[in-house]
Coordinates of C-alpha atoms in Angstrom, one line a residue:
M1 CA -15.5 -15.8 -17.0
S2 CA -19.0 -14.3 -16.8
P3 CA -19.7 -10.7 -15.9
V4 CA -20.7 -11.9 -12.5
T5 CA -17.4 -13.6 -11.7
D6 CA -15.4 -10.7 -13.1
F7 CA -16.1 -8.9 -9.9
L8 CA -15.0 -11.7 -7.6
P9 CA -11.5 -12.2 -6.1
P10 CA -10.1 -15.6 -7.1
S11 CA -10.0 -16.6 -3.4
L12 CA -13.8 -16.3 -3.3
L13 CA -14.5 -18.7 -6.1
T14 CA -15.0 -21.8 -4.0
A15 CA -16.4 -25.0 -5.4
S16 CA -19.8 -24.2 -4.2
G17 CA -19.5 -20.7 -5.5
R18 CA -18.5 -22.0 -8.9
K19 CA -21.4 -24.3 -8.9
R20 CA -23.9 -21.5 -8.1
R21 CA -22.4 -19.3 -10.8
R22 CA -22.7 -22.0 -13.4
S23 CA -26.3 -22.4 -12.5
Q24 CA -26.8 -18.6 -12.6
E25 CA -25.1 -18.4 -16.0
A26 CA -27.4 -21.1 -17.3
A27 CA -30.5 -19.3 -15.9
E28 CA -29.4 -16.0 -17.4
E29 CA -29.4 -17.6 -20.9
D30 CA -33.1 -18.1 -20.5
E31 CA -33.9 -14.6 -19.3
P32 CA -34.7 -11.8 -21.6
A33 CA -32.1 -9.2 -22.3
N34 CA -31.9 -6.2 -20.0
T35 CA -34.4 -3.7 -21.3
L36 CA -33.0 -0.6 -19.6
P37 CA -32.6 2.2 -22.1
S38 CA -29.0 2.9 -23.1
A39 CA -27.3 6.0 -21.9
A40 CA -27.4 7.6 -25.3
D41 CA -31.1 7.2 -25.8
D42 CA -33.7 9.9 -25.1
T43 CA -36.3 7.2 -24.2
D44 CA -36.2 8.0 -20.5
K45 CA -37.4 11.6 -20.8
H46 CA -40.7 10.6 -19.1
S47 CA -39.2 8.7 -16.2
V48 CA -39.5 9.7 -12.6
G49 CA -37.2 6.9 -11.5
F50 CA -40.2 4.7 -10.5
Y51 CA -39.9 1.1 -11.6
L52 CA -41.5 -2.3 -10.8
N53 CA -39.3 -5.2 -9.9
R54 CA -38.5 -7.6 -12.8
L55 CA -40.3 -11.0 -12.5
A56 CA -38.8 -12.8 -15.5
G57 CA -38.3 -16.0 -13.5
L58 CA -42.0 -16.3 -13.0
G59 CA -42.8 -15.8 -16.7
V60 CA -44.1 -12.3 -16.2
P61 CA -43.1 -10.0 -19.1
D62 CA -41.4 -6.7 -18.6
L63 CA -43.4 -3.5 -19.1
T64 CA -42.7 -0.7 -21.5
T65 CA -44.8 2.3 -22.3
P66 CA -46.1 2.8 -25.8
A67 CA -45.4 6.5 -25.6
S68 CA -41.6 6.2 -25.0
H69 CA -40.6 2.6 -25.0
L70 CA -39.3 3.2 -21.6
S71 CA -38.6 0.1 -19.5
L72 CA -40.6 0.1 -16.3
C73 CA -39.0 -2.9 -14.7
I74 CA -35.6 -3.5 -13.2
S75 CA -34.0 -6.2 -11.0
L76 CA -31.8 -5.9 -8.0
S77 CA -28.8 -6.7 -10.1
D78 CA -29.6 -3.8 -12.4
I79 CA -29.2 -1.4 -9.5
F80 CA -25.6 -2.6 -8.9
S81 CA -24.5 -2.8 -12.5
D82 CA -24.2 -0.8 -15.7
G83 CA -26.7 2.0 -16.5
T84 CA -27.6 5.4 -15.3
F85 CA -30.8 6.5 -13.6
Y86 CA -31.3 10.2 -14.0
G87 CA -35.0 10.4 -15.0
C88 CA -34.4 13.3 -17.3
Q89 CA -31.8 14.3 -19.9
A90 CA -31.0 17.6 -18.2
A91 CA -29.6 15.9 -15.1
R92 CA -27.6 13.6 -17.2
R93 CA -26.1 16.4 -19.2
V94 CA -25.1 18.2 -15.9
W95 CA -23.3 15.2 -14.6
M96 CA -21.5 14.6 -18.0
A97 CA -20.4 18.2 -18.1
Q98 CA -19.1 18.0 -14.5
Q99 CA -17.1 14.9 -15.5
G100 CA -15.8 16.4 -18.7
I101 CA -17.1 13.5 -20.8
D102 CA -19.2 13.4 -23.9
R103 CA -20.8 9.9 -23.3
V104 CA -21.6 7.8 -20.3
P105 CA -18.9 5.1 -19.7
A106 CA -19.8 1.7 -21.0
H107 CA -18.8 -0.1 -17.9
F108 CA -19.9 0.1 -14.3
P109 CA -17.5 2.4 -12.5
G110 CA -17.5 0.4 -9.3
I111 CA -18.6 1.2 -5.7
V112 CA -16.7 3.3 -3.2
D113 CA -19.2 3.3 -0.3
A114 CA -22.5 1.5 0.1
L115 CA -25.4 1.8 2.6
L116 CA -28.2 -0.8 2.5
A117 CA -31.0 -0.6 5.1
N118 CA -34.0 -2.9 5.5
Y119 CA -36.2 -4.9 7.8
I120 CA -35.8 -8.6 6.9
T121 CA -32.3 -9.2 5.4
D122 CA -30.0 -11.7 3.9
Y123 CA -26.7 -9.9 3.4
T124 CA -24.6 -13.0 2.4
D125 CA -23.7 -14.8 -0.8
A126 CA -26.8 -16.8 -0.5
F127 CA -28.6 -13.7 -1.7
L128 CA -27.2 -10.2 -1.9
F129 CA -23.5 -10.7 -2.8
E130 CA -24.6 -13.4 -5.2
R131 CA -26.7 -11.0 -7.2
C132 CA -24.7 -7.8 -6.6
P133 CA -21.0 -9.0 -6.8
S134 CA -19.8 -5.5 -7.4
L135 CA -20.1 -5.1 -3.6
Y136 CA -17.0 -7.3 -3.3
Q137 CA -14.9 -4.6 -5.0
A138 CA -16.0 -1.7 -2.8
T139 CA -13.0 0.5 -2.0
G140 CA -14.6 2.3 0.9
R141 CA -17.2 1.5 3.5
L142 CA -20.1 -1.0 3.5
L143 CA -22.8 -0.2 6.1
F144 CA -25.8 -2.5 6.5
L145 CA -28.8 -1.7 8.7
S146 CA -31.2 -4.5 9.6
G147 CA -34.4 -4.9 11.5
D148 CA -34.0 -8.7 11.6
S149 CA -33.7 -10.9 14.6
A150 CA -30.5 -10.8 16.7
G151 CA -29.6 -14.3 15.6
A152 CA -30.1 -13.5 11.9
V153 CA -27.9 -10.4 12.1
A154 CA -25.2 -12.2 14.1
A155 CA -25.1 -15.0 11.4
Q156 CA -24.8 -12.4 8.6
A157 CA -22.0 -10.6 10.5
A158 CA -20.1 -13.9 10.9
W159 CA -20.4 -14.6 7.2
M160 CA -18.9 -11.2 6.4
R161 CA -16.0 -11.7 8.7
A162 CA -15.3 -15.1 7.1
H163 CA -15.7 -14.2 3.5
L164 CA -15.0 -10.6 2.8
G165 CA -11.3 -10.7 3.6
E166 CA -9.8 -7.2 4.0
L167 CA -13.1 -5.6 3.1
A168 CA -14.6 -7.0 6.4
D169 CA -12.6 -4.4 8.3
R170 CA -14.5 -1.7 6.5
T171 CA -17.9 -3.4 6.8
A172 CA -20.5 -3.2 9.6
I173 CA -24.0 -4.6 10.0
V174 CA -26.1 -2.9 12.7
R175 CA -29.3 -4.2 14.1
L176 CA -32.0 -1.5 14.8
T177 CA -35.3 -1.7 16.4
G178 CA -38.3 0.7 16.8
L179 CA -39.0 2.9 19.8
F180 CA -40.3 -0.1 21.7
R181 CA -38.4 -3.3 21.0
A182 CA -40.3 -6.3 19.9
P183 CA -39.6 -9.3 22.1
D184 CA -36.5 -11.2 21.0
P185 CA -36.6 -14.8 22.3
E186 CA -32.8 -14.8 22.4
T187 CA -32.3 -11.8 24.6
D188 CA -35.6 -10.6 26.0
T189 CA -38.3 -11.7 28.5
P190 CA -41.9 -10.6 28.0
S191 CA -41.7 -8.4 31.0
S192 CA -38.7 -6.4 29.6
V193 CA -40.5 -5.2 26.5
A194 CA -43.4 -2.8 25.9
G195 CA -45.2 -2.9 22.6
G196 CA -43.6 -3.3 19.2
G197 CA -41.8 -1.3 16.6
V198 CA -39.3 -2.2 13.9
H199 CA -36.7 -0.8 11.5
H200 CA -38.9 -1.0 8.4
S201 CA -37.2 1.4 6.0
K202 CA -35.9 0.0 2.8
F203 CA -33.3 2.0 1.0
M204 CA -29.8 2.2 -0.4
L205 CA -27.1 4.8 -1.1
L206 CA -24.4 3.8 -3.5
H207 CA -21.4 6.1 -3.8
L208 CA -20.0 5.3 -7.3
A209 CA -16.4 5.8 -8.3
D210 CA -17.3 8.3 -11.1
G211 CA -18.8 10.9 -8.8
R212 CA -22.4 9.8 -8.6
L213 CA -24.6 9.0 -5.6
R214 CA -27.2 6.4 -6.5
L215 CA -30.3 6.8 -4.3
V216 CA -32.7 3.8 -4.1
I217 CA -35.9 3.8 -2.1
H218 CA -38.0 0.6 -2.5
T219 CA -40.5 -1.7 -0.9
A220 CA -38.8 -5.2 -0.9
N221 CA -37.2 -6.9 2.1
D222 CA -33.6 -7.8 1.1
I223 CA -34.4 -11.5 0.7
E224 CA -34.8 -13.5 -2.5
Y225 CA -38.5 -14.2 -2.0
D226 CA -39.4 -10.5 -1.9
W227 CA -37.4 -9.4 -4.9
V228 CA -38.4 -12.4 -7.1
H229 CA -41.9 -13.5 -6.1
K230 CA -43.7 -10.4 -5.0
C231 CA -44.9 -7.2 -6.7
Q232 CA -42.5 -4.5 -5.6
G233 CA -41.8 -0.8 -6.3
V234 CA -38.4 0.8 -6.7
F235 CA -37.3 4.4 -7.0
V236 CA -33.8 4.9 -8.2
H237 CA -32.0 8.1 -9.2
D238 CA -28.4 9.1 -9.8
L239 CA -27.3 12.4 -8.2
C240 CA -24.3 14.4 -9.1
L241 CA -21.8 15.1 -6.3
A242 CA -20.3 18.5 -5.8
P243 CA -16.8 18.9 -4.3
A244 CA -18.1 20.4 -1.1
A245 CA -21.3 20.1 1.0
C246 CA -24.1 22.7 0.6
S247 CA -27.1 23.4 2.7
A248 CA -30.4 22.2 1.0
P249 CA -33.3 24.6 1.5
P250 CA -36.1 23.4 3.9
G251 CA -38.9 21.7 2.1
T252 CA -36.7 20.1 -0.5
M253 CA -35.9 16.5 -1.0
G254 CA -32.3 16.9 0.0
H255 CA -33.2 18.6 3.2
G256 CA -35.7 15.9 4.1
L257 CA -33.2 13.1 3.4
V258 CA -30.4 14.7 5.5
R259 CA -32.9 15.2 8.4
Y260 CA -33.9 11.5 8.2
L261 CA -30.3 10.2 8.0
S262 CA -29.2 12.5 10.8
A263 CA -31.9 10.8 13.0
Y264 CA -29.8 7.6 12.9
V265 CA -26.7 9.5 14.1
Q266 CA -28.8 11.0 16.9
A267 CA -30.2 7.6 17.8
A268 CA -26.6 6.1 17.9
R269 CA -25.4 8.9 20.2
A270 CA -28.4 8.5 22.5
S271 CA -27.8 4.8 22.6
M272 CA -24.1 5.3 23.5
Q273 CA -25.1 7.5 26.4
S274 CA -27.9 5.2 27.8
A275 CA -27.4 2.4 30.2
R276 CA -30.1 0.5 28.3
P277 CA -30.1 1.2 24.5
R278 CA -33.6 1.2 23.0
L279 CA -33.0 1.9 19.3
V280 CA -29.7 0.3 18.4
S281 CA -28.4 -3.2 19.3
A282 CA -25.6 -3.4 21.8
G283 CA -22.2 -2.8 20.3
G284 CA -23.6 -1.3 17.1
A285 CA -24.1 2.3 18.1
A286 CA -20.5 3.5 17.3
A287 CA -20.6 1.8 13.9
L288 CA -23.9 3.4 13.1
R289 CA -22.8 6.9 14.2
D290 CA -19.5 6.8 12.3
G291 CA -20.9 5.1 9.2
M292 CA -24.0 7.1 8.9
S293 CA -22.1 10.4 9.3
V294 CA -20.2 9.5 6.1
F295 CA -23.4 9.1 4.2
V296 CA -24.9 12.3 5.6
R297 CA -22.0 14.2 4.3
L298 CA -22.4 12.6 0.9
V299 CA -26.0 13.5 0.7
Q300 CA -25.1 17.1 1.6
R301 CA -22.9 17.2 -1.5
A302 CA -25.6 15.8 -3.8
D303 CA -27.4 17.9 -6.4
F304 CA -31.2 17.5 -5.9
R305 CA -32.3 20.1 -8.4
A306 CA -33.6 17.6 -10.9
L307 CA -35.9 16.3 -8.1
A308 CA -37.5 19.7 -7.3
H309 CA -41.0 18.3 -7.3
M310 CA -40.2 15.3 -5.2
H311 CA -40.0 14.8 -1.4
V312 CA -38.8 12.4 1.2
V313 CA -41.5 11.2 3.6
A314 CA -40.2 9.4 6.7
S315 CA -41.0 8.2 10.2
V316 CA -38.6 8.2 13.0
P317 CA -39.3 6.4 16.3
G318 CA -40.2 8.7 19.1
W319 CA -42.6 11.5 20.2
H320 CA -42.7 14.4 17.8
A321 CA -44.3 17.7 18.9
M322 CA -47.5 18.8 17.1
R323 CA -47.5 22.6 16.8
E324 CA -50.1 24.5 14.8
A325 CA -47.6 26.6 12.9
Q326 CA -45.1 23.8 12.5
P327 CA -46.5 20.2 12.2
A328 CA -44.4 17.2 13.0
P329 CA -41.6 16.6 10.4
F330 CA -42.3 12.9 10.3
G331 CA -45.3 10.6 9.9
Y332 CA -48.6 11.3 8.3
P333 CA -48.7 15.0 9.3
A334 CA -45.6 15.5 7.2
L335 CA -47.3 13.7 4.3
A336 CA -50.4 15.8 4.7
T337 CA -48.4 19.0 4.6
L338 CA -46.7 18.0 1.4
V339 CA -49.9 16.9 -0.4
G340 CA -51.8 19.9 0.7
T341 CA -50.5 21.8 -2.3
A342 CA -51.7 19.1 -4.7
A343 CA -55.2 20.8 -4.9
L344 CA -57.0 17.7 -3.6
R345 CA -59.3 20.0 -1.7
Q346 CA -60.7 21.5 -4.9
R347 CA -61.1 18.3 -7.0
S348 CA -64.3 17.0 -8.4
P349 CA -66.1 13.8 -7.2
A350 CA -64.1 12.0 -9.9
T351 CA -61.0 12.3 -7.7
R352 CA -59.9 9.0 -6.2
L353 CA -57.6 8.4 -3.3
I354 CA -56.1 4.9 -3.6
I355 CA -54.3 3.5 -0.5
Q356 CA -52.5 0.2 -1.1
C357 CA -50.2 -1.7 1.3
S358 CA -49.2 -5.2 2.5
S359 CA -50.1 -4.9 6.2
L360 CA -53.1 -3.4 8.0
S361 CA -52.2 -4.7 11.4
S362 CA -54.3 -2.6 13.9
A363 CA -54.9 0.1 11.3
D364 CA -58.4 0.9 12.5
M365 CA -58.2 0.0 16.2
S366 CA -59.7 2.6 18.4
A367 CA -57.2 1.7 21.2
S368 CA -54.4 3.1 19.1
V369 CA -55.7 6.6 19.5
S370 CA -57.3 6.4 22.9
S371 CA -55.3 9.2 24.4
A372 CA -55.5 11.5 21.4
G373 CA -58.2 13.7 22.7
A374 CA -61.7 14.3 21.6
A375 CA -60.8 15.8 18.3
A376 CA -59.3 12.6 17.0
A377 CA -61.0 10.0 19.1
G378 CA -62.1 6.9 17.3
P379 CA -60.6 4.7 14.5
W380 CA -57.1 5.8 13.5
F381 CA -57.5 5.2 9.8
T382 CA -60.5 7.5 9.4
R383 CA -60.2 10.0 12.2
Q384 CA -56.4 10.7 11.8
F385 CA -54.9 9.3 8.6
L386 CA -57.7 10.0 6.1
A387 CA -58.7 13.2 7.9
A388 CA -55.2 14.5 7.3
L389 CA -54.9 13.5 3.7
M390 CA -58.5 14.4 2.7
P391 CA -60.0 17.4 4.5
A392 CA -63.7 17.5 5.1
A393 CA -64.3 19.8 2.2
A394 CA -62.8 17.3 -0.3
T395 CA -65.1 15.0 -2.3
A396 CA -62.6 12.3 -3.3
S397 CA -63.6 8.7 -3.0
V398 CA -61.3 6.5 -1.0
H399 CA -60.2 3.0 -2.1
L400 CA -58.2 0.8 0.3
M401 CA -56.8 -1.8 -2.1
W402 CA -56.4 -5.2 -0.5
P403 CA -56.4 -8.7 -2.0
T404 CA -59.4 -11.0 -1.5
V405 CA -59.1 -14.5 -0.2
E406 CA -59.9 -15.8 -3.7
Q407 CA -57.2 -13.7 -5.2
V408 CA -54.6 -15.1 -2.9
R409 CA -55.8 -18.6 -3.3
S410 CA -55.7 -18.4 -7.1
S411 CA -52.3 -16.5 -7.3
L412 CA -49.3 -18.2 -8.8
E413 CA -48.1 -19.4 -5.4
G414 CA -51.5 -19.9 -3.8
Y415 CA -51.8 -19.4 -0.1
H416 CA -48.0 -19.2 0.3
S417 CA -48.2 -15.8 -1.3
G418 CA -50.3 -14.7 1.6
I419 CA -47.1 -14.5 3.7
G420 CA -46.4 -10.8 4.0
L421 CA -50.1 -9.8 3.6
L422 CA -50.7 -9.2 7.3
A423 CA -54.1 -8.3 8.7
S424 CA -56.0 -9.8 11.6
A425 CA -59.6 -10.9 11.0
K426 CA -60.7 -8.5 13.8
V427 CA -59.4 -5.5 11.8
F428 CA -62.4 -6.1 9.5
T429 CA -65.0 -7.4 12.1
D430 CA -64.5 -5.4 15.4
R431 CA -67.0 -2.6 15.9
P432 CA -64.3 0.1 16.0
S433 CA -63.2 -1.2 12.6
L434 CA -66.5 -1.2 10.8
S435 CA -65.4 1.7 8.6
L436 CA -62.7 -0.3 6.9
P437 CA -64.9 -2.6 4.8
A438 CA -66.6 0.3 3.2
Y439 CA -63.3 1.3 1.6
L440 CA -62.1 -2.1 0.5
T441 CA -61.2 -2.5 -3.2
A442 CA -59.9 -5.7 -4.8
W443 CA -56.3 -6.0 -6.1
N444 CA -56.3 -5.3 -9.9
A445 CA -53.1 -5.6 -11.8
E446 CA -54.0 -7.0 -15.2
W447 CA -52.3 -4.3 -17.2
S448 CA -49.0 -4.9 -15.4
H449 CA -49.3 -8.7 -15.8
R450 CA -49.3 -9.0 -12.0
Q451 CA -52.9 -10.0 -11.3
R452 CA -51.7 -13.4 -10.0
I453 CA -48.6 -11.8 -8.2
M454 CA -49.5 -10.7 -4.7
P455 CA -48.4 -7.1 -3.8
H456 CA -45.8 -6.2 -1.3
I457 CA -45.5 -2.7 -2.8
K458 CA -47.0 0.2 -0.7
T459 CA -48.4 3.2 -2.5
I460 CA -50.8 6.2 -2.0
A461 CA -52.1 7.8 -5.2
A462 CA -54.6 10.6 -5.8
C463 CA -56.0 10.3 -9.3
R464 CA -58.7 12.1 -11.2
G465 CA -60.7 11.4 -14.3
D466 CA -60.1 8.3 -16.4
N467 CA -57.2 9.8 -18.4
G468 CA -54.5 8.7 -16.0
E469 CA -53.6 12.1 -14.5
C470 CA -52.4 12.0 -10.9
D471 CA -52.1 14.7 -8.3
Y472 CA -49.5 12.9 -6.3
C473 CA -48.1 9.5 -5.6
Y474 CA -46.3 8.0 -2.6
L475 CA -44.0 5.0 -2.8
G476 CA -42.3 3.6 0.3
S477 CA -42.0 1.2 3.1
A478 CA -45.0 2.5 5.2
N479 CA -48.1 0.4 5.6
A480 CA -51.4 1.9 6.6
T481 CA -50.8 1.5 10.3
P482 CA -50.3 3.9 13.2
A483 CA -47.0 2.2 14.0
A484 CA -45.7 3.3 10.6
W485 CA -47.4 6.7 10.1
G486 CA -47.7 7.7 13.8
A487 CA -50.7 8.3 16.1
L488 CA -51.6 11.3 18.1
Q489 CA -50.9 11.0 21.9
R490 CA -50.9 13.3 24.9
Q491 CA -54.2 14.9 24.1
G492 CA -53.1 15.5 20.5
Q493 CA -49.9 17.4 21.5
S494 CA -47.5 14.7 20.3
L495 CA -47.3 12.2 17.5
R496 CA -45.8 8.9 18.4
C497 CA -44.1 6.9 15.7
M498 CA -42.9 3.4 16.4
N499 CA -41.2 2.3 13.2
W500 CA -38.4 3.6 11.0
E501 CA -40.0 4.2 7.6
L502 CA -38.9 5.9 4.4
G503 CA -40.7 6.8 1.2
V504 CA -40.7 9.2 -1.8
L505 CA -43.5 11.5 -2.8
W506 CA -44.1 12.8 -6.3
V507 CA -46.3 15.9 -6.5
S508 CA -47.8 17.0 -9.8
A509 CA -47.8 20.6 -11.0
A510 CA -51.4 20.3 -11.9
G511 CA -53.0 23.8 -11.7
D512 CA -49.6 25.5 -11.3
Y513 CA -49.1 27.3 -14.6
S514 CA -46.3 29.5 -13.3
T515 CA -43.7 26.8 -13.8
N516 CA -42.7 24.2 -16.4
A517 CA -42.9 21.5 -13.8
P518 CA -44.0 18.1 -15.0
L519 CA -47.4 16.6 -14.8
L520 CA -47.9 13.1 -13.4
W521 CA -49.6 10.4 -15.4
H522 CA -50.3 6.8 -14.9
A523 CA -48.1 4.8 -17.3
R524 CA -51.1 2.7 -18.2
D525 CA -52.7 5.7 -19.8
A526 CA -49.6 7.5 -21.1
P527 CA -50.5 10.4 -23.5
R528 CA -48.9 10.1 -26.9
G529 CA -48.3 13.8 -27.0
P530 CA -48.5 16.8 -24.7
P531 CA -51.7 16.5 -22.6
D532 CA -52.5 20.0 -23.5
P533 CA -51.0 21.4 -26.8
T534 CA -50.9 24.9 -25.3
D535 CA -49.1 23.7 -22.2
R536 CA -45.3 23.5 -22.5
R537 CA -44.9 21.3 -19.4
S538 CA -43.8 17.8 -19.9
Y539 CA -45.2 14.8 -18.2
R540 CA -43.7 12.0 -16.1
L541 CA -45.0 8.4 -15.9
L542 CA -45.9 6.5 -12.8
P543 CA -45.9 2.7 -13.3
L544 CA -48.4 1.9 -10.6
P545 CA -49.1 -1.8 -11.0
Y546 CA -52.8 -1.4 -10.6
D547 CA -55.3 0.4 -12.9
T548 CA -56.6 3.7 -11.4
A549 CA -59.6 4.1 -13.7
E550 CA -62.9 4.2 -11.9
A551 CA -64.2 1.2 -13.8
A552 CA -61.2 -0.9 -12.7
L553 CA -61.5 -0.1 -9.0
A554 CA -63.9 -2.9 -8.0
R555 CA -65.3 -2.6 -4.5
Y556 CA -65.8 -5.8 -2.6
R557 CA -69.0 -7.6 -3.4
R558 CA -71.2 -8.0 -0.3
G559 CA -71.5 -11.6 0.7
R560 CA -69.0 -12.8 -2.0
D561 CA -65.6 -11.2 -1.5
Q562 CA -63.7 -11.7 1.7
P563 CA -60.5 -9.9 2.6
W564 CA -57.4 -12.0 3.0
V565 CA -56.4 -12.3 6.7
S566 CA -53.3 -13.9 8.2
D567 CA -54.9 -15.6 11.2
R568 CA -57.6 -17.8 9.6
L569 CA -57.5 -21.3 8.1
E570 CA -58.5 -21.5 4.5
L571 CA -60.2 -24.8 3.6
L572 CA -60.4 -24.6 -0.2
P573 CA -57.4 -26.0 -2.0
D574 CA -55.3 -23.3 -3.8
A575 CA -53.6 -23.3 -7.2
A576 CA -51.1 -25.8 -5.8
E577 CA -53.8 -28.0 -4.5
D578 CA -52.8 -27.1 -0.9
A579 CA -55.0 -26.2 2.0
V580 CA -52.6 -24.4 4.3
N581 CA -53.0 -22.8 7.6
Y582 CA -51.0 -19.6 7.8
A583 CA -52.7 -18.6 11.1
G584 CA -51.0 -17.0 14.0
G585 CA -47.4 -18.2 14.2
G586 CA -47.4 -19.2 10.6
V587 CA -46.9 -15.6 9.5
S588 CA -45.7 -14.0 12.7
G589 CA -42.4 -12.2 12.1
R590 CA -42.5 -12.7 8.3
P591 CA -41.9 -10.0 5.7
K592 CA -44.2 -7.0 5.7

């Protein structure tokens, strides 16, 4: 029996299941061996827990750094199987000492509780349980949060009831929406809904049986297409669990994560008290409240000291007060507060701010900030988002990385890969949006072997010079849109966020010589020794799929390069000799 079927109860090995597993075993023989470093190695000393998704099925080779031979690619199955993800040897030694062991166990300890949250989901054996069979053996609670349609969530819930046996009684899937629900053809009429907003966060919490809490924040929808055919980013880190809860100091990653998870509990309670729930689907509020409370308590027990220079950046649907002494704890003001210490204000003209996402939506529409007041009137992208991240005194150049029509057409999947790259043509042509084209930079991913793989990853990186040094890096679910990051309303007194979003931020210790905090470097330009022989600080590697060197950041060529849009018919045949119209309804509601 294969390692996959070892996890499955005999009653679940149906004929169709046996057939799928035989196919999977055959496919696994053709795939390269798992290149994750073994627990005894010291090869992960430069890791920050940032990986790219493995694309072996597409013939894309894994990445390793020449400096440390560190694997920079993992698959979804890796997250639910053997291996430890500490990012540094010190954290691993702490955990091993707490467990009274001298080496990491060779076998996956199993899952006690698991929380998986996403936008578009397939939580059945057609996808998730097929690749992550250890979920079948969970001894505690399984909680799934989805932003998918009511029909899709209902179908997944029915599958769980029919196939999980006794585990189904400890399993819940809850459908969440944004502040304003998007119309659902099954339950809503156009007049009953105002605006849009979705549960867009993509993260996991796995409580392992050996006393670890595995935190995963990533960019892929939980569907096969996203994990296998798109360029994605994954942060994963194992946290030690203390016997009792402790209070994380404000400003730390633990404090931010508890605050974000607690917002789900608050939304559930508000929904239970409201005659017309707006954030949680009917019948799911109690399951959300009870289940999320379990994971809040687990995070309160987690040791985040190894992640001292990392932060959670989140958005929660609602109106958040903007006070001068205390900015909003969510959205782009929270990001601006955290990166304000990264010394971007004092950098030279060689500093580059690279914003890369998979949806622009109404990113630069003036209507999105019409009530923000004179101080922020005008396009959201420039007057609010960029102004917060790059004060007027800064001299950094801004690059909005977005694939061209030709890059999508010539990708491995042709126009089909444009699904998930959402931007209306008027974002680039309307008069309020004329600032966007000036920032456009083509997708470049030659170094990561992903030039012909279209991105679904979302990042923001501040880099300087051509030596690969980074001031900070964001990886998460948020696209460059006001729905994701928030927009000022009520004359600038409130920030309105519409989506649930979650990301992680790495901040370099550049310029701070009072600590031994690590420096951040692009893995493409990993130094072979200490960046500064007189500096005792170590460095950590960021496997950004694109090159951050000035020469590699190619601006759109006037009259030759056109940005990919999701509402226009492309007439030239693509790599598959197809001329496909992905306009309007062709991409509406698809992964983003």
